[in-house]
Coordinates of C-alpha atoms and ligand atoms in Angstrom, one line a residue:
X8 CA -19.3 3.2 34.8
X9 CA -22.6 1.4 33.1
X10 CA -24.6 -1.1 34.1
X11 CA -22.2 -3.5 33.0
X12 CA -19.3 -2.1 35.0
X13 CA -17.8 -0.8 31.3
X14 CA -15.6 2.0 32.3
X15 CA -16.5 4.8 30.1
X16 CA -13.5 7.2 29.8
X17 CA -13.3 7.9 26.1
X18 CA -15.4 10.5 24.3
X19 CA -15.6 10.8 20.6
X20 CA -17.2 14.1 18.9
X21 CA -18.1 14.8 15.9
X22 CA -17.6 18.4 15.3
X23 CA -18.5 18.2 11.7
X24 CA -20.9 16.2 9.2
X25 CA -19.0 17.7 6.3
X26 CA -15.9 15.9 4.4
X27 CA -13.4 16.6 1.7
X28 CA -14.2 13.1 0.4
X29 CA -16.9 10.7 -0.5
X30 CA -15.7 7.4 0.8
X31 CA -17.9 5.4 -0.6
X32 CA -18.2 2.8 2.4
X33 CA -19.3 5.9 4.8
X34 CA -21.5 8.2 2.3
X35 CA -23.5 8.3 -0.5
X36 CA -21.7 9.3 -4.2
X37 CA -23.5 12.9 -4.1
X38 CA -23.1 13.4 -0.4
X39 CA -25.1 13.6 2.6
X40 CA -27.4 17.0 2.8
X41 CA -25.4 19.0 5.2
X42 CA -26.2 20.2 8.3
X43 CA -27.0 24.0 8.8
X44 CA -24.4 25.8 10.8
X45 CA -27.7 26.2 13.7
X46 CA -28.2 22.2 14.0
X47 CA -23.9 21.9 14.7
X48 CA -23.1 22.3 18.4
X49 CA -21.0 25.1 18.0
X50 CA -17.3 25.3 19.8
X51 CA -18.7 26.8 23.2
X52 CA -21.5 24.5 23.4
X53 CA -18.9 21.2 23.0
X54 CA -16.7 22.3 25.2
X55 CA -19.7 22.2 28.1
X56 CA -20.5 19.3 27.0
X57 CA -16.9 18.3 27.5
X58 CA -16.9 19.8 31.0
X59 CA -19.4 17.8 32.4
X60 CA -17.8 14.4 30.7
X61 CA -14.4 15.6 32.2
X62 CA -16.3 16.2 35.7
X63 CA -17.6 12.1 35.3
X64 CA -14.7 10.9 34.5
X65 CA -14.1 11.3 30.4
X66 CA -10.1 11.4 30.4
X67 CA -9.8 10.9 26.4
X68 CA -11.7 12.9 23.7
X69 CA -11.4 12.2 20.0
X70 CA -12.3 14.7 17.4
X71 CA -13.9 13.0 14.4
X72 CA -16.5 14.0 11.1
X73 CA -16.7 14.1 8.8
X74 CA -13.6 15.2 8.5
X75 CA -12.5 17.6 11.5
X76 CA -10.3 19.4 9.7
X77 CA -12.9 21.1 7.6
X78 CA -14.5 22.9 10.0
X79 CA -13.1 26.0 10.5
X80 CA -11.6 27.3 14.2
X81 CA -10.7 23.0 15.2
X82 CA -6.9 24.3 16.0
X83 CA -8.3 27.4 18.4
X84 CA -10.9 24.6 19.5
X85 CA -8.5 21.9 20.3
X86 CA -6.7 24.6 22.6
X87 CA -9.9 25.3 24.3
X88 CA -10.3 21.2 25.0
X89 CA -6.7 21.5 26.3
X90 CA -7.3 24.0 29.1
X91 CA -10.6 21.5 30.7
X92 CA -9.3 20.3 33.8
X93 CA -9.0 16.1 33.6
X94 CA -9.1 15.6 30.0
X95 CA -5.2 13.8 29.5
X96 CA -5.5 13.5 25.9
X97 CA -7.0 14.9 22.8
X98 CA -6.6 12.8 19.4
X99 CA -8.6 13.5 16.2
X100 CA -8.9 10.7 13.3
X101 CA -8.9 12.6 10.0
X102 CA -8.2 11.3 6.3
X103 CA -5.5 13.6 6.4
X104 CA -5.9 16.2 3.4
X105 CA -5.6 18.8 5.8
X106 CA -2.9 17.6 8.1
X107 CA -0.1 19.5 5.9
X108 CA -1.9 22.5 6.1
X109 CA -3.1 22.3 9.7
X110 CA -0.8 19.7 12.0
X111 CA 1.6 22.3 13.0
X112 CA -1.0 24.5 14.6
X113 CA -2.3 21.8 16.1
X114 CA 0.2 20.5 17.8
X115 CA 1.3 23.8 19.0
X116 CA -2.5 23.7 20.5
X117 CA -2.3 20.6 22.1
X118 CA -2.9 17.8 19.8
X119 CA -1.4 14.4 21.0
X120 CA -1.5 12.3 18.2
X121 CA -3.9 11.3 14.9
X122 CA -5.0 8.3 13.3
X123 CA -5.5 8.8 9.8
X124 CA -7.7 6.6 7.2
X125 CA -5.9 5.7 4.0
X126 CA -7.7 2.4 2.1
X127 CA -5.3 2.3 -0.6
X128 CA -1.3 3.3 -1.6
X129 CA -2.5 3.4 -5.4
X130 CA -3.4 6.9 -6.0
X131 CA -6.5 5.9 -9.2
X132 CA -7.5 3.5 -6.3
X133 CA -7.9 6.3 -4.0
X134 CA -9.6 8.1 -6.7
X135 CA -12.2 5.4 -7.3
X136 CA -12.7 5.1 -3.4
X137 CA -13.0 8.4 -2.2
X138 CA -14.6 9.4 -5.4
X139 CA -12.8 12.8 -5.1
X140 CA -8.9 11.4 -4.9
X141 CA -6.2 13.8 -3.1
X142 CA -3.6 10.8 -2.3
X143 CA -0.4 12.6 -2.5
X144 CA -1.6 15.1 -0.5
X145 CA -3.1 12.5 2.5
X146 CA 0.4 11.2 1.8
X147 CA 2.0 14.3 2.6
X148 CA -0.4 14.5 5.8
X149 CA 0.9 11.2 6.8
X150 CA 4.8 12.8 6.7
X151 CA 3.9 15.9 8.1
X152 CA 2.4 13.8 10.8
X153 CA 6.0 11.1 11.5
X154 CA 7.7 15.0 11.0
X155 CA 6.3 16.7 14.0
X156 CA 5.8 13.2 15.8
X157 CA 2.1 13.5 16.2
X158 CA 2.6 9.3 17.5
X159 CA 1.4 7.2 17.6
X160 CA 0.4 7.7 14.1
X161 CA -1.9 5.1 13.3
X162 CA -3.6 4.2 9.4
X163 CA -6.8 2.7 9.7
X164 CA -7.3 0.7 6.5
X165 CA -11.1 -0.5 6.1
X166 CA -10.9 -4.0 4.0
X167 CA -12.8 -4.7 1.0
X168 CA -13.0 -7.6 -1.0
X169 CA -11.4 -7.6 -4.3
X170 CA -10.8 -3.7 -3.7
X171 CA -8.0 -3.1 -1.5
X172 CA -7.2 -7.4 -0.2
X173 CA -4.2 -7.4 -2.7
X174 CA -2.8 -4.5 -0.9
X175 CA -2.5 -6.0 2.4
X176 CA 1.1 -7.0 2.4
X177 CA 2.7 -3.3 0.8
X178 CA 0.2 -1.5 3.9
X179 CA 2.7 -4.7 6.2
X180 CA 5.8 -3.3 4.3
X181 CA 4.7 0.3 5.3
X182 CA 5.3 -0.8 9.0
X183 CA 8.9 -1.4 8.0
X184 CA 9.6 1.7 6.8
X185 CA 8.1 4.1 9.4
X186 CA 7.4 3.6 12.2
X187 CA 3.5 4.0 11.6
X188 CA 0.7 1.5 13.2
X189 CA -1.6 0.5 10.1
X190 CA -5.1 -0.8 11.1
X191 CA -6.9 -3.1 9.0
X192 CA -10.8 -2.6 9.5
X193 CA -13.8 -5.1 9.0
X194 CA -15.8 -3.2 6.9
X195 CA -19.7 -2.5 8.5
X196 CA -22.6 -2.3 7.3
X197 CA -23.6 1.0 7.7
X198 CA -25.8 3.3 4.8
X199 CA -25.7 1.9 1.3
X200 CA -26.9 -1.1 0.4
X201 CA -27.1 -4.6 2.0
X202 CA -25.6 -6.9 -1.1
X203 CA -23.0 -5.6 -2.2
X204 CA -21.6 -5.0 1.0
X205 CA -21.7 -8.6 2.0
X206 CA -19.6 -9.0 -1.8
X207 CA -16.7 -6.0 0.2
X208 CA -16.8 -7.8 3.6
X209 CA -13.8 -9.8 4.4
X210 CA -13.3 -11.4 8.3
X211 CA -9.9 -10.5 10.0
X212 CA -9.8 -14.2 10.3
X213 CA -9.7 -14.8 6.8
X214 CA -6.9 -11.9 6.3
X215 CA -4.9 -13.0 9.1
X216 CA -4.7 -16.4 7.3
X217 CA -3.7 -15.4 4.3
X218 CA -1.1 -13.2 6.0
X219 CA 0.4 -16.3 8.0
X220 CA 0.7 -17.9 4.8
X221 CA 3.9 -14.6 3.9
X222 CA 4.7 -13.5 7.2
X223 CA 5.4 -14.2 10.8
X224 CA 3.1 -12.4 13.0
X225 CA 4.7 -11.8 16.1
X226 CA 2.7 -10.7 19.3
X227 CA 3.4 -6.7 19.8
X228 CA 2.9 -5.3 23.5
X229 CA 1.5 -1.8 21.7
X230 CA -1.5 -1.3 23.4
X231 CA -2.1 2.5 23.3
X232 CA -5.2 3.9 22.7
X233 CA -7.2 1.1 25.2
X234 CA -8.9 0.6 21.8
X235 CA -10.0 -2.4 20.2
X236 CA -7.1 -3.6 18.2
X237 CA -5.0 -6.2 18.8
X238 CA -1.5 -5.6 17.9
X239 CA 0.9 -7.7 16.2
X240 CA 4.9 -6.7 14.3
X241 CA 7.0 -8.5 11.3
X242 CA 10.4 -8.9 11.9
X243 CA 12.4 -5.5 11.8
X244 CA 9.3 -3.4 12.1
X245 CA 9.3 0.0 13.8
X246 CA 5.3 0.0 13.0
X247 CA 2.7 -2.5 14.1
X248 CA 0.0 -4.2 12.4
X249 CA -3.3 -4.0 14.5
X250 CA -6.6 -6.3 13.7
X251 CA -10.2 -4.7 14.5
X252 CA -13.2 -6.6 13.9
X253 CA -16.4 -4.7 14.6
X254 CA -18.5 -7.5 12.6
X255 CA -17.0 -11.5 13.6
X256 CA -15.3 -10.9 16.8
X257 CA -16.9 -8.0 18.7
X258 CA -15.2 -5.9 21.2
X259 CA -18.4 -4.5 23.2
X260 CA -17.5 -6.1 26.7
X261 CA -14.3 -4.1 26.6
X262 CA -15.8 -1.2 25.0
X263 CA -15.1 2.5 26.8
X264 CA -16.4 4.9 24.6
X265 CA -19.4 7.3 23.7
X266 CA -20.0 9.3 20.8
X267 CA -21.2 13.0 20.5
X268 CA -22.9 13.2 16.9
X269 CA -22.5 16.8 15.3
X270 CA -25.9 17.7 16.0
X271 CA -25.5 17.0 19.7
X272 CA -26.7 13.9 20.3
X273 CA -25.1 11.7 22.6
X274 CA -24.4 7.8 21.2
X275 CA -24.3 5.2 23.7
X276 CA -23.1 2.9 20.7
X277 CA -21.8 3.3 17.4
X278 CA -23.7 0.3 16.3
X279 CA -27.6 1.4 17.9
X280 CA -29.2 4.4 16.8
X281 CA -30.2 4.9 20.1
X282 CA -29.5 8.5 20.5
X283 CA -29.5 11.0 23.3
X284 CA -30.5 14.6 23.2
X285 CA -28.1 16.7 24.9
X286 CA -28.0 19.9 22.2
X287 CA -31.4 21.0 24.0
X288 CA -30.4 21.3 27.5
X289 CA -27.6 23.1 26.3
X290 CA -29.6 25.6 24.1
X291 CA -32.3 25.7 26.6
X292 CA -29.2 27.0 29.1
X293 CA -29.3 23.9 31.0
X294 CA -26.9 23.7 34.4
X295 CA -23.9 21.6 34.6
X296 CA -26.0 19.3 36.6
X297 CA -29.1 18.7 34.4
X298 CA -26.3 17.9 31.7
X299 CA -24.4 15.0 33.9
X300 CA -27.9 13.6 35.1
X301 CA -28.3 13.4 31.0
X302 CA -24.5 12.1 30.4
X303 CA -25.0 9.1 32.8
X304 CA -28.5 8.4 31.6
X305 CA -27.1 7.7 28.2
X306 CA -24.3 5.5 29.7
X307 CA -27.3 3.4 31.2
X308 CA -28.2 3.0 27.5
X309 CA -25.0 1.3 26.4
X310 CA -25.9 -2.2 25.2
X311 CA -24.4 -5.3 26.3
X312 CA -23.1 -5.9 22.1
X313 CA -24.0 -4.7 19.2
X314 CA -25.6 -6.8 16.2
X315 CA -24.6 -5.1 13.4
X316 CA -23.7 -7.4 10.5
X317 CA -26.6 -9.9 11.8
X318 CA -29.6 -8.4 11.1
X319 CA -29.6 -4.9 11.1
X320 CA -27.7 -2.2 9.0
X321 CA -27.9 1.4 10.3
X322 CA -29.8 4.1 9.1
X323 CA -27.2 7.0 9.6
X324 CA -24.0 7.1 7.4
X325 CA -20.4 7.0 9.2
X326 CA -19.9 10.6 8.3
X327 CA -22.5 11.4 10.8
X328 CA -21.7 9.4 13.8
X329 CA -17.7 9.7 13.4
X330 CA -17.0 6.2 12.9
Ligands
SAM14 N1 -13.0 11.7 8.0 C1 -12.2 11.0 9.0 C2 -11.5 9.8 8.5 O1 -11.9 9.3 7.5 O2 -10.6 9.3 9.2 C3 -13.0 10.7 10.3 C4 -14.4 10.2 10.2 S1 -14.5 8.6 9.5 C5 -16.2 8.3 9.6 C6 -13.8 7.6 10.8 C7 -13.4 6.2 10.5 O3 -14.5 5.4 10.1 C8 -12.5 6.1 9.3 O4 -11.3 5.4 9.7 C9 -13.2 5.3 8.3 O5 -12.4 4.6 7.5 C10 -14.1 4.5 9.1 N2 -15.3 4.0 8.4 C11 -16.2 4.7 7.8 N3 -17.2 3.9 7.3 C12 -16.9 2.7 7.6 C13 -17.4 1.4 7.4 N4 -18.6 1.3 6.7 N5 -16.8 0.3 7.9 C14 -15.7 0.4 8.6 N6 -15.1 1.6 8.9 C15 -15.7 2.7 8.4
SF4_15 FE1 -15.0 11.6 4.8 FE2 -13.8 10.0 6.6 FE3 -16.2 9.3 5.6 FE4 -14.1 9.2 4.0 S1 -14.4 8.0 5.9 S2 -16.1 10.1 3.5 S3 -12.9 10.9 4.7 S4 -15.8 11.1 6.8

């Protein structure tokens, strides 16, 4: 629990800074330096720090990036996060280049279920966004993943003005065909610069408008996850359509989470760059209980709300939180 009486259950890690692709709402065109093998936590070291979250009450862990299919050894790593006593579910959100490749194995280790992020079903639109491209192949991710029933499967689409608005209602008709849960995302300020991300950002109010204007939304009981969406269906949809807004309507008094960046810092918020050192007690051979007296000091940190999209921008880039 924090101060607020927030129930904190749900870890995120990032086990990687590095990605296949160069989103270009998360990191810069040429990349973000990446981090030398020394400054990553390596498998050992998360998993103690996964112990002592398990041991407060963690229940949830996410593996993020980056992407978390490029670093090598996640499969054997998401077996080792399935043998800590009290953690009920391992996810991992990836943009899903890999998934082909890798979901098997990972769902043979233990995997529950993956969120994958796909802006775009236009593949020189994916190209332009991810400045790299690869969309069949995330599109073959995405099968592999309805395939071996890695569910729920949800796409987390980020919204940006007069990039991706006019493909709002194809991303609906994808719910109708599979049964996949597609997520449209107020795009944050985070990195980059301030103007012409104001020209990108469009409010799930203003998209849920011009959806009511083509569709019925009808109210969805899908709640997994305990995350912030709220979940609507269309009429004969296996899949649901889920709302997040990070920026008009925040989530933080419901908020369970904290982050683990790649370098071992914990993150009371996604949105504060408020960080808490954890990577030295764990080098410096630290005791289980020096960690947890750390663990709950950085719950104490968590703020009431974030105010992102107000005043402040952050300095990191998305890559190297986790989103
Ligand atoms: N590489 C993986 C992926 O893309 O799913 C995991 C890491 S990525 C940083 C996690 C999520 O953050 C993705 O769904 C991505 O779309 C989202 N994200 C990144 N930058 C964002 C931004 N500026 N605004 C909103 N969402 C963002
Ligand atoms: Fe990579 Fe994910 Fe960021 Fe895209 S959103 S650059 S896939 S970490």
């Amino acid at each position: 629990m924090d101060p607020l009486g927030r129930k904190i259950d749900y870890l995120r890690i990032a086990i990687t800074d590095r990605c296949n692709l160069r989103c270009q709402y998360c990191m810069p065109e040429e990349g973000v330096k990446s981090l030398s093998q020394q400054r990553i936590l390596r498998y050992e070291e998360l998993i103690k720090v996964v112990q002592v979250g398990a041991r407060l009450g963690i229940k949830k862990v996410r593996l993020t990036g980056g992407d978390p299919l490029v670093r090598k050894g996640v499969v054997n790593f998401v077996q080792m996060l399935n043998k800590i006593e009290g953690i009920e579910e391992i996810s991992l959100t990836t943009n899903g280049l890999l998934l082909e490749e890798k979901g098997q194995g990972l769902l043979e280790a233990g995997l529950d279920r993956v969120n994958i992020s796909l802006d775009t079903l236009e593949q020189g639109k994916f190209r332009e966004i991810t400045k790299i491209g690869g969309f069949k192949q995330v599109w073959a991710g995405i099968e592999k993943a309805l395939e071996l029933e890695l569910a729920p499967i949800k796409i987390n689409m980020v919204l940006m003005k007069g990039i991706n608005d006019d493909e709002v209602f194809d991303f609906i008709n994808l719910t109708r065909e599979y049964p996949l849960h597609v997520r449209f995302i107020e795009f944050m300020p985070i990195g980059g610069k301030r103007s012409e991300q104001e020209e990108k950002y469009l409010s799930i109010a203003e998209l849920k408008r011009k959806i009511k204007e083509r569709e019925k939304l009808l109210p969805s009981k899908f709640v997994i996850g305990n995350g912030p969406a709220n979940y609507y269906r269309v009429a004969g949809a296996s899949g649901t359509i889920g709302f997040i807004s990070p920026i008009s309507n925040h989530f933080c008094t419901s908020c369970n989470r904290i982050r683990l960046t790649a370098t071992g810092y914990l993150r009371p918020c996604l949105c504060s760059d408020d960080e808490i050192n954890l990577k030295e007690l764990i080098r410096n051979n630290s005791n289980q209980e020096r960690l947890m007296e750390r663990f709950l000091e950085a719950v104490t940190y968590k703020p009431k709300q974030h105010h992102l999209g107000e005043e402040t921008s952050l300095v990191k880039h998305m890559s190297q939180i986790g989103g």
